Short mmCIF file of C-alpha atoms in Angstrom, two decimals:
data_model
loop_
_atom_site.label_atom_id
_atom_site.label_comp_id
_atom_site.label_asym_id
_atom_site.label_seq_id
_atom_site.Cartn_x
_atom_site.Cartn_y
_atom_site.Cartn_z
CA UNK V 559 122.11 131.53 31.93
CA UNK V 560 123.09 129.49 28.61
CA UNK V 561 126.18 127.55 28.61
CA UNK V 562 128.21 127.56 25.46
CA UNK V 563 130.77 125.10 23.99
CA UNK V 564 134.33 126.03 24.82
CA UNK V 565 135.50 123.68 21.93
CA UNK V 566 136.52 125.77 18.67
CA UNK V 567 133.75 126.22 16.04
CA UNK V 568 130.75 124.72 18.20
CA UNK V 569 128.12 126.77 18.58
CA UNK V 570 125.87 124.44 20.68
CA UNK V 571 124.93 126.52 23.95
CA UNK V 572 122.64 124.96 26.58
CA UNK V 573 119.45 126.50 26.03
CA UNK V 574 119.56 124.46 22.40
CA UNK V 575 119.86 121.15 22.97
CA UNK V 576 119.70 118.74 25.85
CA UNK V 577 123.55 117.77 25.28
CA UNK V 578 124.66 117.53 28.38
CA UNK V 579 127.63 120.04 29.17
CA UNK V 580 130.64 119.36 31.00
CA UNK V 581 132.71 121.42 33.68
CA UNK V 582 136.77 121.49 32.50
CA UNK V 583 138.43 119.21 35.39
CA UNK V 584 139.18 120.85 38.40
CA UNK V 585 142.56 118.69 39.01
CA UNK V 586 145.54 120.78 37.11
CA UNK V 587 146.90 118.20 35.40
CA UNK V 588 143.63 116.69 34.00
CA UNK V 589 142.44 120.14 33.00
CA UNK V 590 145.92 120.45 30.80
CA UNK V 591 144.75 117.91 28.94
CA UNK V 592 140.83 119.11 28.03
CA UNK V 593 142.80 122.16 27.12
CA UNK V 594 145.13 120.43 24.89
CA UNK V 595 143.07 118.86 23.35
CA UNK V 596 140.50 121.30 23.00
CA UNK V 597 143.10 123.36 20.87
CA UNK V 598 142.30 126.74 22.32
CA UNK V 599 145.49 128.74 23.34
CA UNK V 600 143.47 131.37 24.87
CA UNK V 601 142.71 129.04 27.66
CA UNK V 602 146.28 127.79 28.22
CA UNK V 603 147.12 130.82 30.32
CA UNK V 604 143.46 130.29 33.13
CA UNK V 605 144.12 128.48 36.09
CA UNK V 606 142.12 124.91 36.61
CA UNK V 607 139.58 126.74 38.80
CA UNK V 608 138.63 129.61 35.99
CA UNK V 609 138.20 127.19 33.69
CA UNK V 610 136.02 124.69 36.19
CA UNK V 611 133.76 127.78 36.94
CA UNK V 612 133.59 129.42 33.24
CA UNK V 613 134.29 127.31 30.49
CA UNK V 614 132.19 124.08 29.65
CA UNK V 615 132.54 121.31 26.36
CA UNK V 616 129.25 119.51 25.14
CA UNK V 617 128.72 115.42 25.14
CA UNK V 618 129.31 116.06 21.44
CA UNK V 619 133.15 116.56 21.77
CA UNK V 620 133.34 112.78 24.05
CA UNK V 621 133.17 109.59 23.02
CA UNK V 622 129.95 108.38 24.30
CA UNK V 623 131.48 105.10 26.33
CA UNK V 624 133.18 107.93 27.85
CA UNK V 625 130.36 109.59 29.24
CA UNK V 626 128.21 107.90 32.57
CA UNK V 627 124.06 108.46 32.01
CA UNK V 628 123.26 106.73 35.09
CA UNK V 629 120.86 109.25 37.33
CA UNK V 630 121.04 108.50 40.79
CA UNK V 631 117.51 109.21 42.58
CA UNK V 632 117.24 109.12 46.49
CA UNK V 633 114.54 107.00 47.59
CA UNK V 634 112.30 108.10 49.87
CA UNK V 635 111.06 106.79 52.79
CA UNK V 636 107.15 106.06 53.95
#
């Protein structure tokens, strides 16, 4: 299943683009602030947790020194 930009007027969804997407914080007080500054009152009233599990923002909405692209890759052993 797609995800789609929470942020107001994006229409980037998943399936589109290889933006990467981002979970809303999990942490309450963090999450207030994604949703601040997101500027979507319809989310002001979900708990941390609904919005961790439905509700995503693309890399587009970040300022990229913000966001990490290291991959980690286990090695494996002979």
């Amino acid at each position: 299943m797609p995800n789609f930009c929470a942020a107001p007027n994006c229409t980037r969804k998943s399936t589109q683009s290889d933006l990467a997407f981002f979970r809303f914080p999990r942490d309450p007080e963090r999450c207030r602030l994604w949703v601040e500054n997101c500027r979507r009152a319809d989310l002001e009233a979900k708990t941390s947790d609904q919005l961790n599990k439905h509700y995503r923002l693309c890399a587009k909405h970040f300022d990229p020194a913000m966001v990490c692209k290291t991959v980690s890759v286990k090695s494996q052993s002979p």
